[in-house]
Short mmCIF file of C-alpha atoms and ligand atoms in Angstrom, two decimals:
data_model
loop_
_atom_site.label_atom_id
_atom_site.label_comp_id
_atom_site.label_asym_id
_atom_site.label_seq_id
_atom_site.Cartn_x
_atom_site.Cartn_y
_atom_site.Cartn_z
CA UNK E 1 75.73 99.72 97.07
CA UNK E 2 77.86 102.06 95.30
CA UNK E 3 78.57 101.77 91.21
CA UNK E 4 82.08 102.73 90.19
CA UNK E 5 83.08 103.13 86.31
CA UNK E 6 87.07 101.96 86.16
CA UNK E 7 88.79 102.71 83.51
CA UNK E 8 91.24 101.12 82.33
CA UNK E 9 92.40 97.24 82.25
CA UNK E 10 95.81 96.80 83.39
CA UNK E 11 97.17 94.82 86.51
CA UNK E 12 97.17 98.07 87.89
CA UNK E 13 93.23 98.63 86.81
CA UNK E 14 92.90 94.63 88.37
CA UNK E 15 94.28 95.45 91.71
CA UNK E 16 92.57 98.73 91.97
CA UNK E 17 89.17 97.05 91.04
CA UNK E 18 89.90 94.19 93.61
CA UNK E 19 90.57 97.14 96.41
CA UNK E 20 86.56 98.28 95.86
CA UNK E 21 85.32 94.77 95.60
CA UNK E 22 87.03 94.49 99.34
CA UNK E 23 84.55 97.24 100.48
CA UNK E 24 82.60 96.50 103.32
CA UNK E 25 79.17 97.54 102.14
CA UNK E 26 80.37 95.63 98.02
CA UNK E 27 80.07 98.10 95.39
CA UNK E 28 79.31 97.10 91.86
CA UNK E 29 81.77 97.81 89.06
CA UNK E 30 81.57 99.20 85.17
CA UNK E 31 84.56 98.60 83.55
CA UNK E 32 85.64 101.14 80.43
CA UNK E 33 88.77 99.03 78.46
CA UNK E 34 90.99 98.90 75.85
CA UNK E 35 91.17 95.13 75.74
CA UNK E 36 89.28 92.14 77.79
CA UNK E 37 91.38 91.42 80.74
CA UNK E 38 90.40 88.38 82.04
CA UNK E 39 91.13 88.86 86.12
CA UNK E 40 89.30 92.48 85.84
CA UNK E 41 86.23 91.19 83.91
CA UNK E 42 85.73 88.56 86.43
CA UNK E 43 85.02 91.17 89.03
CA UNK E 44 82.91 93.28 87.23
CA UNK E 45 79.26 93.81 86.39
CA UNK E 46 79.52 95.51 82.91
CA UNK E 47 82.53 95.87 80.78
CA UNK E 48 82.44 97.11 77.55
CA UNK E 49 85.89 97.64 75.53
CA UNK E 50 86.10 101.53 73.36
CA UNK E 51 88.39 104.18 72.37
CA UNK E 52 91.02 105.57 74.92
CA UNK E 53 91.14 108.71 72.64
CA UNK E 54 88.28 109.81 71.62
CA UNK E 55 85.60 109.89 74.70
CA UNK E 56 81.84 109.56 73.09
CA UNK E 57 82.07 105.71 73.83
CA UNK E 58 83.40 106.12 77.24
CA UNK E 59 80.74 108.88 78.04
CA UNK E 60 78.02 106.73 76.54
CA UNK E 61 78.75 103.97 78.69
CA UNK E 62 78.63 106.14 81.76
CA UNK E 63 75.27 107.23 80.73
CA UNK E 64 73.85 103.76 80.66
CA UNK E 65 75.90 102.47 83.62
CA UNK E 66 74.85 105.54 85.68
CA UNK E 67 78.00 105.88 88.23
CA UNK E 68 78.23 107.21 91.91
CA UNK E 69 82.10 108.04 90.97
CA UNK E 70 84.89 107.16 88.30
CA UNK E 71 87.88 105.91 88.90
CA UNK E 72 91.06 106.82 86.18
CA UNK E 73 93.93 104.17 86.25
CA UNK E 74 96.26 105.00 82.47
CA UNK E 75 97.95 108.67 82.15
CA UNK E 76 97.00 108.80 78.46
CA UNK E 77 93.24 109.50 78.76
CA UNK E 78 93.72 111.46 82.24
CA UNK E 79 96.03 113.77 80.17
CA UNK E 80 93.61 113.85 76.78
CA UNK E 81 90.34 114.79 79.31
CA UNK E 82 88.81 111.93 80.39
CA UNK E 83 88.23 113.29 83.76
CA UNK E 84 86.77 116.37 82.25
CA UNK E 85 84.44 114.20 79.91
CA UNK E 86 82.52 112.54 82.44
CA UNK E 87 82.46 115.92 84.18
CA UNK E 88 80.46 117.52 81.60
CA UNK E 89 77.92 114.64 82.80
CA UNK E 90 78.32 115.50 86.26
CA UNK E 91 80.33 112.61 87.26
CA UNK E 92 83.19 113.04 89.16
CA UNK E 93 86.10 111.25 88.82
CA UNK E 94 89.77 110.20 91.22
CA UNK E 95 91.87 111.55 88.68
CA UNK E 96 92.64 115.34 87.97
CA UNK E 97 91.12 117.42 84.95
CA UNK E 98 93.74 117.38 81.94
CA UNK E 99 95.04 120.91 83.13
CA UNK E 100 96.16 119.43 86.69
CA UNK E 101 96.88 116.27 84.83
CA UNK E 102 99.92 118.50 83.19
CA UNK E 103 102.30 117.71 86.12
CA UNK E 104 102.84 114.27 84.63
CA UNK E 105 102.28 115.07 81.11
CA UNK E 106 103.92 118.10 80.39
CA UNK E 107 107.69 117.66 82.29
CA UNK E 108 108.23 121.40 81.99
CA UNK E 109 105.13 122.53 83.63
CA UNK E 110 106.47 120.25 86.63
CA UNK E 111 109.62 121.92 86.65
CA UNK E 112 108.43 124.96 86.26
CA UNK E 113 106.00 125.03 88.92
CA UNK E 114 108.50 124.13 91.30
CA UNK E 115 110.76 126.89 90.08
CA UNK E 116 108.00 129.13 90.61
CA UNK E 117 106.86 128.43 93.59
CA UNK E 118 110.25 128.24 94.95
CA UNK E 119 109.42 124.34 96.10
CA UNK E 120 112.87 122.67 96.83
CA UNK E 121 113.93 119.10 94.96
CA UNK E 122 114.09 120.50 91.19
CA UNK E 123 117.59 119.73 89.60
CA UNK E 124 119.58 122.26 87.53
CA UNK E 125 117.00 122.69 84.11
CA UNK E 126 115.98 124.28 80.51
CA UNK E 127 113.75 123.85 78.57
CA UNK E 128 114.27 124.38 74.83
CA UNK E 129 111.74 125.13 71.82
CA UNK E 130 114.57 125.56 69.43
CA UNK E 131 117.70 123.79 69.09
CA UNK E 132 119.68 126.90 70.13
CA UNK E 133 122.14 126.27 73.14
CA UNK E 134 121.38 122.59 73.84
CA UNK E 135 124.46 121.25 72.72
CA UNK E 136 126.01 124.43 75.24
CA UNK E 137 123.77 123.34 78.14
CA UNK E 138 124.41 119.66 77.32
CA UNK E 139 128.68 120.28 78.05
CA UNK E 140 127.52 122.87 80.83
CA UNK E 141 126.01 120.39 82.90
CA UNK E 142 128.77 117.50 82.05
CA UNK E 143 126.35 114.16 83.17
CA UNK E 144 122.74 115.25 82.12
CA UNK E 145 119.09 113.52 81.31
CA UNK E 146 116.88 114.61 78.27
CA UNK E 147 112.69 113.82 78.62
CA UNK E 148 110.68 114.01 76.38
CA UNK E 149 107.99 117.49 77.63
CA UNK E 150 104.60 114.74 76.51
CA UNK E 151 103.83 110.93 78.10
CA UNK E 152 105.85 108.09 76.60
CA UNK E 153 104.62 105.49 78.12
CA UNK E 154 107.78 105.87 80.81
CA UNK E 155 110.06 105.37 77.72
CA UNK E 156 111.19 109.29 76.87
CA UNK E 157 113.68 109.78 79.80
CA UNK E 158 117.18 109.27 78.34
CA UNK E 159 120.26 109.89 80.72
CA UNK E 160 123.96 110.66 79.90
CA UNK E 161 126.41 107.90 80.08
CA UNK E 162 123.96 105.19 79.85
CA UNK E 163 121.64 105.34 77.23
CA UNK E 164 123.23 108.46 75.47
CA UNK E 165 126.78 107.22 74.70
CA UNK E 166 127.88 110.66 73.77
CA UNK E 167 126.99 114.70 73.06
CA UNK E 168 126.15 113.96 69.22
CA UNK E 169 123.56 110.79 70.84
CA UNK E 170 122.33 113.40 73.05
CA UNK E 171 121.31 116.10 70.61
CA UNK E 172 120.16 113.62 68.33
CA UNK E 173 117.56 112.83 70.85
CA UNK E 174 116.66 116.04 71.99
CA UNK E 175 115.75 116.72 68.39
CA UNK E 176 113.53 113.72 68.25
CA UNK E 177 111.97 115.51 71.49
CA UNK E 178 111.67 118.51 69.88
CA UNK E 179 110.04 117.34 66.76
CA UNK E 180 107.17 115.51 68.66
CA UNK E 181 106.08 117.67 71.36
CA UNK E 182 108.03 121.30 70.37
CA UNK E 183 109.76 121.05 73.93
CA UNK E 184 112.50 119.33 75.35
CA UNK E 185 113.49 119.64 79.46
CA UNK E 186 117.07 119.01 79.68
CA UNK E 187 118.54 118.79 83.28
CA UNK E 188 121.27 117.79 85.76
CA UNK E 189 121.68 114.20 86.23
CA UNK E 190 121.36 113.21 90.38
CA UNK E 191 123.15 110.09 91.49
CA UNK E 192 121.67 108.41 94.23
CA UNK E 193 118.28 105.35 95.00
CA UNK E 194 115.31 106.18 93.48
CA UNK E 195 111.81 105.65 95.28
CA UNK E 196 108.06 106.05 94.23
CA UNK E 197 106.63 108.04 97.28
CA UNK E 198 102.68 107.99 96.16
CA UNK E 199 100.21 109.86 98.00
CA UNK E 200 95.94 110.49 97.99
CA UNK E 201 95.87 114.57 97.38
CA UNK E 202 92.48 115.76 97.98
CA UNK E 203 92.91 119.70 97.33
CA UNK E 204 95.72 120.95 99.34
CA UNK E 205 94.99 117.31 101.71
CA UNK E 206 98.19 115.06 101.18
CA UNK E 207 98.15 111.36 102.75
CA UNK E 208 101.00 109.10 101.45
CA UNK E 209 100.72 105.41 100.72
CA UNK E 210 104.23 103.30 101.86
CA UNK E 211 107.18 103.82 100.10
CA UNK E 212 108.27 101.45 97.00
CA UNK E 213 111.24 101.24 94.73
CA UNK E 214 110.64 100.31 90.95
CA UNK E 215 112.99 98.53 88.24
CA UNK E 216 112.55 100.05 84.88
CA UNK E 217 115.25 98.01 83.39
CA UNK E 218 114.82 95.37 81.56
CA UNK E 219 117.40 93.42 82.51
CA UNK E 220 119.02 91.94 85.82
CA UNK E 221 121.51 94.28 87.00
CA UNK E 222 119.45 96.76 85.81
CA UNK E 223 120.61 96.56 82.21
CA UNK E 224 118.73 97.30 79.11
CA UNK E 225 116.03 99.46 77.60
CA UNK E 226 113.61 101.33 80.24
CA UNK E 227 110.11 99.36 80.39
CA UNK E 228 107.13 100.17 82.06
CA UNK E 229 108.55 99.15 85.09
CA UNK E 230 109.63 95.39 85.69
CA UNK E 231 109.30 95.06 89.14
CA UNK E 232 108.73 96.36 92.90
CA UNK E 233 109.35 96.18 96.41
CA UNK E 234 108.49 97.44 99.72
CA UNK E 235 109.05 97.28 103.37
CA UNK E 236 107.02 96.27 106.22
CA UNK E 237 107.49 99.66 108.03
CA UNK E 238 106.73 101.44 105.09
CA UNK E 239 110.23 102.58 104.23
CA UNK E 240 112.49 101.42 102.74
CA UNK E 241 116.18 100.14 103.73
CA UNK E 242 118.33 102.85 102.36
CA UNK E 243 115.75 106.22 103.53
CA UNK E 244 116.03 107.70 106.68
CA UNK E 245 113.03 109.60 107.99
CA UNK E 246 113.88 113.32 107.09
CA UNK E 247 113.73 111.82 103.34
CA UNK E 248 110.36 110.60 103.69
CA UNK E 249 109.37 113.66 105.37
CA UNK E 250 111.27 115.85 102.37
CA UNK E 251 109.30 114.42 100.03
CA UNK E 252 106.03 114.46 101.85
CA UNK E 253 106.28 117.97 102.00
CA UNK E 254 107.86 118.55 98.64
CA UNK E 255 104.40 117.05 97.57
CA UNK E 256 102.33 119.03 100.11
CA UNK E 257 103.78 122.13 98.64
CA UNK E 258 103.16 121.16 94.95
CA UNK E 259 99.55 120.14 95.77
CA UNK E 260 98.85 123.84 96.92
CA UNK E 261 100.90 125.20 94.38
CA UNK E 262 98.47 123.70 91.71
CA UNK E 263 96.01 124.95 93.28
CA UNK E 264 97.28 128.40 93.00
CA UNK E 265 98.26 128.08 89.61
CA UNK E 266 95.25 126.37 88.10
CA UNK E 267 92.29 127.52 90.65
CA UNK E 268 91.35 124.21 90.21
CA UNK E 269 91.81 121.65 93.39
CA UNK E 270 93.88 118.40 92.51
CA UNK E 271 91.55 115.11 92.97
CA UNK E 272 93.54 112.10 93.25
CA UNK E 273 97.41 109.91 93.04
CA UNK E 274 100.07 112.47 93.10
CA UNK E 275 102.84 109.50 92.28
CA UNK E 276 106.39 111.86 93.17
CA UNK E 277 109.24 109.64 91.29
CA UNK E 278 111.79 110.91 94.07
CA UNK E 279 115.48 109.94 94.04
CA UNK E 280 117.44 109.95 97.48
CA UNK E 281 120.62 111.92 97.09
CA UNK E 282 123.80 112.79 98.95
CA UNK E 283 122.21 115.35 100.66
CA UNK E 284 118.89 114.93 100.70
CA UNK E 285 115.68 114.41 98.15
CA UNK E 286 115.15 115.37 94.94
CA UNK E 287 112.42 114.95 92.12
CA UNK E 288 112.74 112.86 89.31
CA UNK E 289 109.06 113.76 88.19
CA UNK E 290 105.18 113.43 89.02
CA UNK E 291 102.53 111.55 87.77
CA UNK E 292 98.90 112.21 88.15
CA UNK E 293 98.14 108.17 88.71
CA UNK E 294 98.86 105.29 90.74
CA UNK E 295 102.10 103.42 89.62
CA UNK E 296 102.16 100.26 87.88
CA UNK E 297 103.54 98.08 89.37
CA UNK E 298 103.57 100.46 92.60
CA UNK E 299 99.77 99.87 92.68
CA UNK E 300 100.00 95.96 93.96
CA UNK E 301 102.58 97.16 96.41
CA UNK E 302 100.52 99.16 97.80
CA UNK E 303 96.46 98.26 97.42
CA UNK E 304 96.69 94.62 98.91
CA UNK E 305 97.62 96.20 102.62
CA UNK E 306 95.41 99.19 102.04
CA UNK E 307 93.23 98.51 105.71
CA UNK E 308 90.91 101.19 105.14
CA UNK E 309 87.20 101.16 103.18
CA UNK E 310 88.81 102.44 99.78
CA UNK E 311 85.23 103.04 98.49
CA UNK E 312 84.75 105.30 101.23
CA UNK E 313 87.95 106.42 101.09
CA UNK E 314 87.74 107.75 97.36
CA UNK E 315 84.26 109.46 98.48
CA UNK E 316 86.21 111.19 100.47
CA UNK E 317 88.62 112.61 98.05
CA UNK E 318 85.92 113.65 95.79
CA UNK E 319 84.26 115.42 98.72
CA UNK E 320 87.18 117.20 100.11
CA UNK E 321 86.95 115.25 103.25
CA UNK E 322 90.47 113.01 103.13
CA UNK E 323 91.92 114.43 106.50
CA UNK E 324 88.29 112.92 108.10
CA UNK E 325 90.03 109.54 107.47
CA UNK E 326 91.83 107.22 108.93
CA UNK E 327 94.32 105.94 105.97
CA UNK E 328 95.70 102.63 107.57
CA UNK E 329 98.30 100.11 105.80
CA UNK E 330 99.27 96.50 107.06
CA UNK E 331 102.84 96.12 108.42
CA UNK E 332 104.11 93.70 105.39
CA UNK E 333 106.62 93.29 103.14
CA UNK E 334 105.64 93.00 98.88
CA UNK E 335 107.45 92.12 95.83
CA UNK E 336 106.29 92.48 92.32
CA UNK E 337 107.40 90.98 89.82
CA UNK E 338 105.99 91.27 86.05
CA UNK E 339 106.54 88.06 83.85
CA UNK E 340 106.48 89.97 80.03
CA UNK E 341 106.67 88.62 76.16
CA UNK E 342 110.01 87.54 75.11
CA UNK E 343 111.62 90.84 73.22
CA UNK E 344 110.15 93.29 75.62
CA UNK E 345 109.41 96.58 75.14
CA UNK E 346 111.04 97.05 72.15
CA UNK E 347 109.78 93.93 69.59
CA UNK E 348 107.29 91.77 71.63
CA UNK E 349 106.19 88.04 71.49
CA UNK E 350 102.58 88.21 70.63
CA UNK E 351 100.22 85.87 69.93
CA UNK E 352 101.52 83.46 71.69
CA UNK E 353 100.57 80.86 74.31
CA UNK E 354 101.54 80.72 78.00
CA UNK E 355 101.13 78.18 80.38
CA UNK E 356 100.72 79.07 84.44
CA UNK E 357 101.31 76.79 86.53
CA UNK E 358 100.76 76.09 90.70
CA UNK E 359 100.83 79.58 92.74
CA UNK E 360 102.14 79.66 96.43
CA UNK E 361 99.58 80.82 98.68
CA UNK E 362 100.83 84.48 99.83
CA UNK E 363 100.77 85.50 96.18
CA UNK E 364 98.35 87.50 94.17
CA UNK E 365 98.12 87.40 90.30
CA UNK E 366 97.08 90.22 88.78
CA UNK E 367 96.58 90.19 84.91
CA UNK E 368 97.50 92.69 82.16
CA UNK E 369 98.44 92.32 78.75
CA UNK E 370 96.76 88.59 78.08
CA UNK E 371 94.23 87.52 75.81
CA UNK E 372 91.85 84.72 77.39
CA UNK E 373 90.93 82.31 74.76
CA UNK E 374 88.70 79.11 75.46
CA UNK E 375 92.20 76.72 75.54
CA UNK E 376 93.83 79.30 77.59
CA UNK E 377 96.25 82.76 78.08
CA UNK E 378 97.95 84.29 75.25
CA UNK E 379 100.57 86.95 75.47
CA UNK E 380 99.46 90.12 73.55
CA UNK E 381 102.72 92.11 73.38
CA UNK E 382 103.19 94.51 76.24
CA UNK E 383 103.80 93.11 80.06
CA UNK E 384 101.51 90.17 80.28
CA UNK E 385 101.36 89.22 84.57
CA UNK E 386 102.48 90.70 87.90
CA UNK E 387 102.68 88.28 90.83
CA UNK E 388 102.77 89.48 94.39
CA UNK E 389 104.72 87.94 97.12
CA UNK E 390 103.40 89.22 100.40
CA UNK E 391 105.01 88.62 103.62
CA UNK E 392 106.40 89.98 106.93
CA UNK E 393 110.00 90.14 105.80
CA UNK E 394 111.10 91.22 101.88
CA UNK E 395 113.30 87.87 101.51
CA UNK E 396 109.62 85.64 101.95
CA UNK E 397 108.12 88.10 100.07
CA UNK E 398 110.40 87.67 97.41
CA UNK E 399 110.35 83.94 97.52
CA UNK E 400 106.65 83.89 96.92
CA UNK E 401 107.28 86.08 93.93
CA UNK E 402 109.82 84.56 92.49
CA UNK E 403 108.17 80.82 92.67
CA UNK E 404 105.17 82.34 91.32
CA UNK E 405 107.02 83.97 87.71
CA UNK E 406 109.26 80.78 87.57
CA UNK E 407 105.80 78.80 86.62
CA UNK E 408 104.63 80.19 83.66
CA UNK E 409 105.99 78.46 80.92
CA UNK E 410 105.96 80.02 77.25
CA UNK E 411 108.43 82.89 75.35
CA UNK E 412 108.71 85.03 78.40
CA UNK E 413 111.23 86.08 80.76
CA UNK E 414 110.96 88.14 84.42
CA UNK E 415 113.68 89.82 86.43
CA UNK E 416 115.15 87.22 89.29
CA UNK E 417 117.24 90.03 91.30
CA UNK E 418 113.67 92.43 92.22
CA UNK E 419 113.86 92.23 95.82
CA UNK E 420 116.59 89.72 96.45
CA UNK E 421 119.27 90.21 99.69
CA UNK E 422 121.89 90.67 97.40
CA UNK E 423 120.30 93.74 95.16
CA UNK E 424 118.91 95.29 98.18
CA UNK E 425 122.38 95.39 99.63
CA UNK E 426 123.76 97.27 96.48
CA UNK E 427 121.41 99.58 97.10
CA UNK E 428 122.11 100.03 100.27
CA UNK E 429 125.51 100.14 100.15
CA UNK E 430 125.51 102.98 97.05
CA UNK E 431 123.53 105.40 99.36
CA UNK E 432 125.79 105.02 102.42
CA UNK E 433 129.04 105.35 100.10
CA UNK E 434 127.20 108.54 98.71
CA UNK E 435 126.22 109.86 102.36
N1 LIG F 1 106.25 102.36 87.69
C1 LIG F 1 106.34 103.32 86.67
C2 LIG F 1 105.09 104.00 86.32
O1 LIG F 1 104.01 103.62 86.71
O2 LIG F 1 105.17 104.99 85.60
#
C-alpha cells in the first residue's frame, strides 16, 4: 500500500485526499496542515499541524512518515519551495519546484514566457518596476486590469471599470503593487466567459481534466469583492454551454505549448496541475493566467468523476509515464457551492457556531475553514464548506447543491445563482452577442 504526505487542509486538500483513499489497492495518508480539518483528518493515518513557511517541520514529518510521493494542494508553499524541500530528501512531489512554480506566482514571468515563446492567448502587456509611464499605458489601453506580479490569495487582480472607478484608483493601486512585490503587469482588459481549463502536465505530457467555470464574486450577480472563488459548475460532456470545440482545443494547446516552453526555459520538466484561467473571447481564447495547482473549488468539480486509479495516476506523473494512461472522467454534471462566514473575505465571522443540517444524497461535503469542537463546527474566518451537487443534468446538480448550503444555519451566507438556468443563460447569451 502506498503512503502519500498531503499537504495542505482545505476542501480542496479533502477532496484530493478522498480521490487516493478511492484507490483500488488503499493507500495510507500523512497529512502536513495549517489547521485540523475535520473531514481530512478523518481519512488520514497521521496528521500533524506546522508552519506553511518555514519547511523544517514539514520535512521532519516526512522523515518519520517515510512517503512513496507528496502531494502539494496551496500555491503559497509550492511557490516558497516546498516541493524542493522534500526533494532534498529524495521525495518527490505533484507539484513543480518554486522556479516552475513562477507561472502562477510571478504574473510577469507568465506573460513573458508566452511573449517569448511566441505562444498565442497573451493580451496587450507591461510590466513596470517604476512608476514611469503607467498612468500613459493606463489611457493607452482605455479598459485595462492591474495584478499584483506575487500570489494574493486570488485577491490582487483589479480591472478597470469595476473595481477601479477611475485612472487616479488605478495608479493608486499599481503603486500598492509596486511597493509589495517591485513589479506590477498591467494589461488589456478581454471581454468575454471565463473558464478554468485544468490539466495533469507531466514534462511536455498535457492531459486535461473537464472544463469548469468559477464565481469569484462575492455576491449574486456577480457583485462584490473577488473571493477565493464562491462557486463552480460543470457539464456532463465536459464542456461547457457557451465553448465550442476549437476553444477547448485553443487552450489545450496554448497549455501544451507553455508546458514545453518551461521546459526550455527552466531545463527543469513541470510535475503536476497546470490550472490555465482562460477567458473565451470574440474571436477566440485568451489567458487570464496559470496556476501551478488544482483549483479550489475546481478541485470537487473535477476529482469526484475522476474514473481512473489517481494513485497510480500521480505515479505516473512523477515517472514521466502520463501518456501510458488512460485518464477517464464520468459523464456528469457538478455544482459547487461554498457556504462562507458572514463578512467574507474582507472582515470575517469567526468564532462562531454553525449548525448543518440533513444532506440530499447526490451531494458531497467537503470541509475547509471549520474548527471541530466536542459540541460541534465553528466558522474560523475564511470559506468554511463546499457542497457538491452531482448529477446528469446541471439544473439537478444544482438542486442538490443548493438544498445542501440552504441547511446550515449560523452567520453565513452562499451564492443562490452558481449554476442556476437563469445565470447560465446570461452567460450564454453574452458570448453569442459577442460572437
Ligand atoms: N478558483 C480559483 C483558484 O483556485 O484560484
Amino acid at each position: 500500500m502506498k503512503k502519500i504526505l498531503l499537504m495542505g487542509n482545505g476542501a480542496r486538500e479533502h477532496v484530493i485526499a478522498e480521490t487516493f483513499m478511492r484507490s483500488e489497492n488503499g493507500c495510507e495518508l500523512g497529512v502536513f496542515a495549517k489547521a485540523v480539518n475535520p473531514g481530512l483528518k478523518a481519512l488520514a493515518s497521521a496528521y500533524t499541524t506546522g508552519s506553511f513557511t518555514d519547511f523544517t517541520e514539514l520535512k521532519a514529518f516526512a522523515k518519520e512518515f517515510e512517503p512513496d510521493f507528496a502531494f502539494i494542494g496551496p500555491d503559497n508553499p509550492i511557490a516558497d519551495g516546498a516541493v524542493d524541500a522534500l526533494l532534498e530528501l529524495g521525495i518527490k512531489s505533484v507539484a513543480p519546484v518554486a522556479d516552475l512554480a513562477r507561472l502562477e506566482s510571478s504574473k510577469s514571468f507568465a506573460r513573458d514566457l508566452l511573449k517569448k515563446y511566441e505562444i498565442p492567448g497573451n493580451p496587450e502587456f507591461k510590466v513596470f518596476e517604476s512608476e514611469d509611464g503607467i498612468r500613459e499605458f493606463m489611457e493607452e489601453l482605455g479598459e485595462y486590469v492591474i495584478k499584483a506580479d506575487g500570489l494574493q490569495g486570488g485577491k490582487g487582480v483589479k480591472l478597470s471599470g469595476e473595481h477601479l472607478k477611475n485612472f487616479d484608483e488605478g495608479f493608486a493601486y499599481a503603486q500598492e503593487c509596486l511597493q509589495a512585490d517591485g513589479r506590477v503587469v498591467i494589461e488589456e482588459k478581454f471581454v468575454g466567459q471565463e473558464f478554468s481549463l485544468m490539466s495533469f502536465v507531466s514534462g511536455t505530457d498535457v492531459v486535461d481534466m473537464p472544463t469548469v467555470q468559477d464565481h469569484k464574486r462575492a455576491f449574486e450577480g456577480d457583485t462584490g469583492p473577488n473571493t477565493g472563488g464562491m462557486g463552480t459548475w460543470s457539464d456532463s460532456n465536459h464542456s461547457l454551454p457557451f465553448l465550442q470545440d476549437s476553444d477547448l482545443l485553443a487552450a489545450h494547446e496554448i497549455t501544451v505549448k507553455v508546458a514545453a516552453a518551461i521546459r526550455e526555459e527552466t531545463g527543469k520538466d513541470f510535475c503536476g496541475i497546470m490550472y490555465g484561467g482562460f477567458i473565451a473571447v470574440k474571436n477566440g481564447v485568451r489567458l487570464i493566467e496559470y496556476n501551478a495547482r488544482f483549483g479550489d473549488p475546481e478541485a470537487m468539480n473535477v476529482l469526484p468523476l475522476l474514473k481512473t486509479d489517481f494513485v497510480e495516476l500521480c505515479e505516473a506523473m512523477i515517472n514521466g509515464r502520463l501518456s501510458e494512461i488512460d485518464v477517464e472522467f464520468e459523464n456528469k454534471a457538478t455544482v459547487v457551492k461554498y457556504v462562507v462566514p458572514e463578512g467574507y473575505p474582507t472582515n470575517s465571522a469567526k468564532g462562531k457556531k454553525i449548525e448543518v443540517g440533513e444532506i440530499p444524497s447526490g451531494v458531497k461535503t467537503y470541509y475547509a475553514s471549520v474548527d471541530e469542537r466536542e459540541d460541534g463546527l465553528y466558522l474560523s474566518g475564511s470559506r468554511a464548506i463546499a457542497f457538491v451537487g452531482i448529477a446528469d443534468s446541471i439544473t439537478e446538480a444544482e438542486k442538490l447543491a443548493q438544498s445542501a448550503v440552504g441547511s446550515v444555519t449560523g452567520p453565513v451566507f452562499y451564492r443562490s445563482d452558481i449554476g442556476t438556468a437563469d445565470l447560465i443563460q446570461k452567460r450564454l447569451d453574452h458570448m453569442n452577442l459577442l460572437r
